[in-house]
Amino acid sequence: MKFFCYHRDRPGSAALRAELVEAHWSYMDGFAAELIARGPTLDGEVPTGSVHIVELPDAAAVREFAFAEPNYQAGAYRDVLIRRWDNALGRTMWEFPGDPEAANLYLVLGLGSGPAVDLEPSTTESLIAYGPLWSDDGTAWLGTAALVQATDAATARALLTAEHYAAIEVHDWAPGGRS
């Protein structure tokens, strides 16, 4: 099963995250074969969260993955969002045909309920990762998560059908991992 994990930083935790960067990367290296995408959300150069899209056997395994992560264990994160996720593109971020090091990369997170929308993207050339979010049992649609390259945040937000979501968040994002 594929899962979307978004660890949101606790305010003022940037120094702690910097101290733990090697422990975090080493931990993630242990899941290299399971990762579909990874990387921090940012406010300028300051991390505000960490995205991990991962394929693991079940909900218990993804919770273990998310809560054993060194930054979480040390208190750098204030909360963690975990949802089942469908990989509508069928690829990893490393298979993105564009330039993942380019500027203007975003996490677009649409939270909703009710009838499922935006199950398939209308365009794929700017998408690094894209897919609907589901309840643990896979029966209730809860939103959409995408990593996208766009000219600006408003263009990234327009990827989703706004009237079908209770909220749409757009965060600056960068590919994660070792340089």
GROMACS .gro file of C-alpha atoms in nm:
model
  179
    1MET     CA    1   0.000   0.000   0.000
    2LYS     CA    2   0.112   0.353  -0.072
    3PHE     CA    3   0.095   0.624   0.191
    4PHE     CA    4   0.140   1.000   0.205
    5CYS     CA    5   0.310   1.125   0.523
    6TYR     CA    6   0.348   1.493   0.606
    7HIS     CA    7   0.541   1.575   0.921
    8ARG     CA    8   0.475   1.941   1.012
    9ASP     CA    9   0.754   2.114   1.201
   10ARG     CA   10   0.712   2.247   1.551
   11PRO     CA   11   0.781   2.624   1.545
   12GLY     CA   12   1.144   2.696   1.626
   13SER     CA   13   1.268   2.345   1.548
   14ALA     CA   14   1.502   2.434   1.258
   15ALA     CA   15   1.817   2.409   1.472
   16LEU     CA   16   1.711   2.068   1.604
   17ARG     CA   17   1.640   1.948   1.250
   18ALA     CA   18   1.983   2.069   1.140
   19GLU     CA   19   2.144   1.869   1.422
   20LEU     CA   20   1.954   1.556   1.317
   21VAL     CA   21   2.000   1.579   0.939
   22GLU     CA   22   2.240   1.283   0.918
   23ALA     CA   23   2.024   1.067   1.145
   24HIS     CA   24   1.718   1.158   0.935
   25TRP     CA   25   1.891   1.078   0.606
   26SER     CA   26   2.032   0.752   0.741
   27TYR     CA   27   1.685   0.652   0.857
   28MET     CA   28   1.538   0.734   0.516
   29ASP     CA   29   1.822   0.546   0.343
   30GLY     CA   30   1.683   0.235   0.512
   31PHE     CA   31   1.359   0.290   0.316
   32ALA     CA   32   1.516   0.386  -0.018
   33ALA     CA   33   1.345   0.103  -0.207
   34GLU     CA   34   1.004   0.196  -0.062
   35LEU     CA   35   1.016   0.574  -0.116
   36ILE     CA   36   0.815   0.727  -0.399
   37ALA     CA   37   0.899   1.086  -0.305
   38ARG     CA   38   1.057   1.278  -0.021
   39GLY     CA   39   1.163   1.628   0.069
   40PRO     CA   40   1.110   1.926   0.295
   41THR     CA   41   0.850   2.198   0.274
   42LEU     CA   42   1.012   2.538   0.321
   43ASP     CA   43   0.960   2.900   0.414
   44GLY     CA   44   1.253   3.050   0.227
   45GLU     CA   45   1.544   2.836   0.344
   46VAL     CA   46   1.379   2.731   0.671
   47PRO     CA   47   1.215   2.386   0.680
   48THR     CA   48   0.847   2.382   0.780
   49GLY     CA   49   0.776   2.014   0.731
   50SER     CA   50   0.880   1.694   0.564
   51VAL     CA   51   0.695   1.495   0.296
   52HIS     CA   52   0.744   1.121   0.254
   53ILE     CA   53   0.543   0.915   0.008
   54VAL     CA   54   0.618   0.552   0.076
   55GLU     CA   55   0.499   0.204  -0.014
   56LEU     CA   56   0.470  -0.022   0.289
   57PRO     CA   57   0.266  -0.336   0.366
   58ASP     CA   58  -0.005  -0.177   0.581
   59ALA     CA   59  -0.116   0.106   0.808
   60ALA     CA   60   0.077  -0.033   1.107
   61ALA     CA   61   0.401  -0.033   0.907
   62VAL     CA   62   0.355   0.326   0.791
   63ARG     CA   63   0.282   0.442   1.145
   64GLU     CA   64   0.601   0.273   1.263
   65PHE     CA   65   0.788   0.442   0.974
   66ALA     CA   66   0.646   0.787   1.058
   67PHE     CA   67   0.676   0.776   1.436
   68ALA     CA   68   1.021   0.612   1.458
   69GLU     CA   69   1.172   0.884   1.236
   70PRO     CA   70   1.452   1.065   1.428
   71ASN     CA   71   1.308   1.418   1.394
   72TYR     CA   72   0.973   1.295   1.524
   73GLN     CA   73   1.138   1.110   1.814
   74ALA     CA   74   1.335   1.425   1.908
   75GLY     CA   75   1.027   1.650   1.904
   76ALA     CA   76   1.103   1.850   1.589
   77TYR     CA   77   0.757   1.783   1.446
   78ARG     CA   78   0.431   1.913   1.591
   79ASP     CA   79   0.210   1.662   1.409
   80VAL     CA   80   0.199   1.399   1.135
   81LEU     CA   81  -0.064   1.351   0.866
   82ILE     CA   82  -0.077   0.995   0.731
   83ARG     CA   83  -0.318   0.893   0.454
   84ARG     CA   84  -0.340   0.611   0.204
   85TRP     CA   85  -0.243   0.745  -0.137
   86ASP     CA   86  -0.283   0.630  -0.495
   87ASN     CA   87   0.008   0.691  -0.731
   88ALA     CA   88  -0.186   0.829  -1.029
   89LEU     CA   89   0.140   0.880  -1.223
   90GLY     CA   90   0.281   0.533  -1.155
   91ARG     CA   91   0.634   0.667  -1.099
   92THR     CA   92   0.871   0.796  -0.834
   93MET     CA   93   1.003   1.150  -0.806
   94TRP     CA   94   1.334   1.022  -0.945
   95GLU     CA   95   1.154   0.931  -1.267
   96PHE     CA   96   1.011   1.283  -1.316
   97PRO     CA   97   1.103   1.382  -1.674
   98GLY     CA   98   1.149   1.750  -1.584
   99ASP     CA   99   1.424   1.913  -1.378
  100PRO     CA  100   1.351   1.835  -1.011
  101GLU     CA  101   1.622   2.079  -0.905
  102ALA     CA  102   1.443   2.370  -1.074
  103ALA     CA  103   1.286   2.648  -0.873
  104ASN     CA  104   0.916   2.677  -0.802
  105LEU     CA  105   0.839   2.333  -0.667
  106TYR     CA  106   0.535   2.296  -0.445
  107LEU     CA  107   0.341   2.055  -0.226
  108VAL     CA  108  -0.029   2.101  -0.301
  109LEU     CA  109  -0.247   1.939  -0.037
  110GLY     CA  110  -0.623   1.948  -0.086
  111LEU     CA  111  -0.833   1.822   0.206
  112GLY     CA  112  -1.190   1.724   0.139
  113SER     CA  113  -1.469   1.474   0.190
  114GLY     CA  114  -1.763   1.340  -0.002
  115PRO     CA  115  -1.752   1.223  -0.362
  116ALA     CA  116  -1.398   1.173  -0.495
  117VAL     CA  117  -1.265   1.436  -0.736
  118ASP     CA  118  -0.937   1.496  -0.915
  119LEU     CA  119  -0.853   1.124  -0.917
  120GLU     CA  120  -0.654   1.171  -1.238
  121PRO     CA  121  -0.457   1.486  -1.318
  122SER     CA  122  -0.565   1.694  -1.616
  123THR     CA  123  -0.201   1.737  -1.716
  124THR     CA  124   0.110   1.547  -1.609
  125GLU     CA  125   0.416   1.726  -1.751
  126SER     CA  126   0.461   1.948  -1.444
  127LEU     CA  127   0.377   1.680  -1.188
  128ILE     CA  128   0.644   1.511  -0.981
  129ALA     CA  129   0.392   1.307  -0.778
  130TYR     CA  130   0.012   1.309  -0.776
  131GLY     CA  131  -0.267   1.109  -0.621
  132PRO     CA  132  -0.584   1.099  -0.416
  133LEU     CA  133  -0.579   1.056  -0.039
  134TRP     CA  134  -0.795   0.785   0.119
  135SER     CA  135  -0.906   0.665   0.461
  136ASP     CA  136  -0.711   0.378   0.618
  137ASP     CA  137  -0.950   0.122   0.473
  138GLY     CA  138  -0.937   0.284   0.129
  139THR     CA  139  -1.311   0.350   0.106
  140ALA     CA  140  -1.344   0.724   0.181
  141TRP     CA  141  -1.183   0.992  -0.033
  142LEU     CA  142  -1.015   1.253   0.189
  143GLY     CA  143  -0.837   1.476  -0.062
  144THR     CA  144  -0.546   1.496  -0.302
  145ALA     CA  145  -0.171   1.541  -0.260
  146ALA     CA  146   0.063   1.653  -0.536
  147LEU     CA  147   0.422   1.762  -0.580
  148VAL     CA  148   0.428   2.004  -0.871
  149GLN     CA  149   0.655   2.235  -1.065
  150ALA     CA  150   0.469   2.560  -1.137
  151THR     CA  151   0.541   2.923  -1.216
  152ASP     CA  152   0.398   3.030  -0.880
  153ALA     CA  153   0.190   2.913  -0.584
  154ALA     CA  154  -0.139   3.030  -0.740
  155THR     CA  155  -0.072   2.821  -1.051
  156ALA     CA  156   0.012   2.521  -0.832
  157ARG     CA  157  -0.312   2.568  -0.633
  158ALA     CA  158  -0.514   2.578  -0.956
  159LEU     CA  159  -0.417   2.215  -1.016
  160LEU     CA  160  -0.709   2.113  -0.791
  161THR     CA  161  -1.079   2.186  -0.837
  162ALA     CA  162  -1.104   2.435  -0.551
  163GLU     CA  163  -1.478   2.415  -0.485
  164HIS     CA  164  -1.450   2.044  -0.399
  165TYR     CA  165  -1.208   2.093  -0.109
  166ALA     CA  166  -1.256   2.225   0.244
  167ALA     CA  167  -0.900   2.360   0.229
  168ILE     CA  168  -0.610   2.367  -0.014
  169GLU     CA  169  -0.260   2.423   0.121
  170VAL     CA  170   0.036   2.515  -0.098
  171HIS     CA  171   0.387   2.489   0.043
  172ASP     CA  172   0.725   2.549  -0.117
  173TRP     CA  173   0.891   2.207  -0.153
  174ALA     CA  174   1.233   2.070  -0.247
  175PRO     CA  175   1.343   1.717  -0.336
  176GLY     CA  176   1.498   1.549  -0.034
  177GLY     CA  177   1.787   1.320   0.023
  178ARG     CA  178   2.160   1.340   0.012
  179SER     CA  179   2.322   1.595  -0.215
   0.00000   0.00000   0.00000
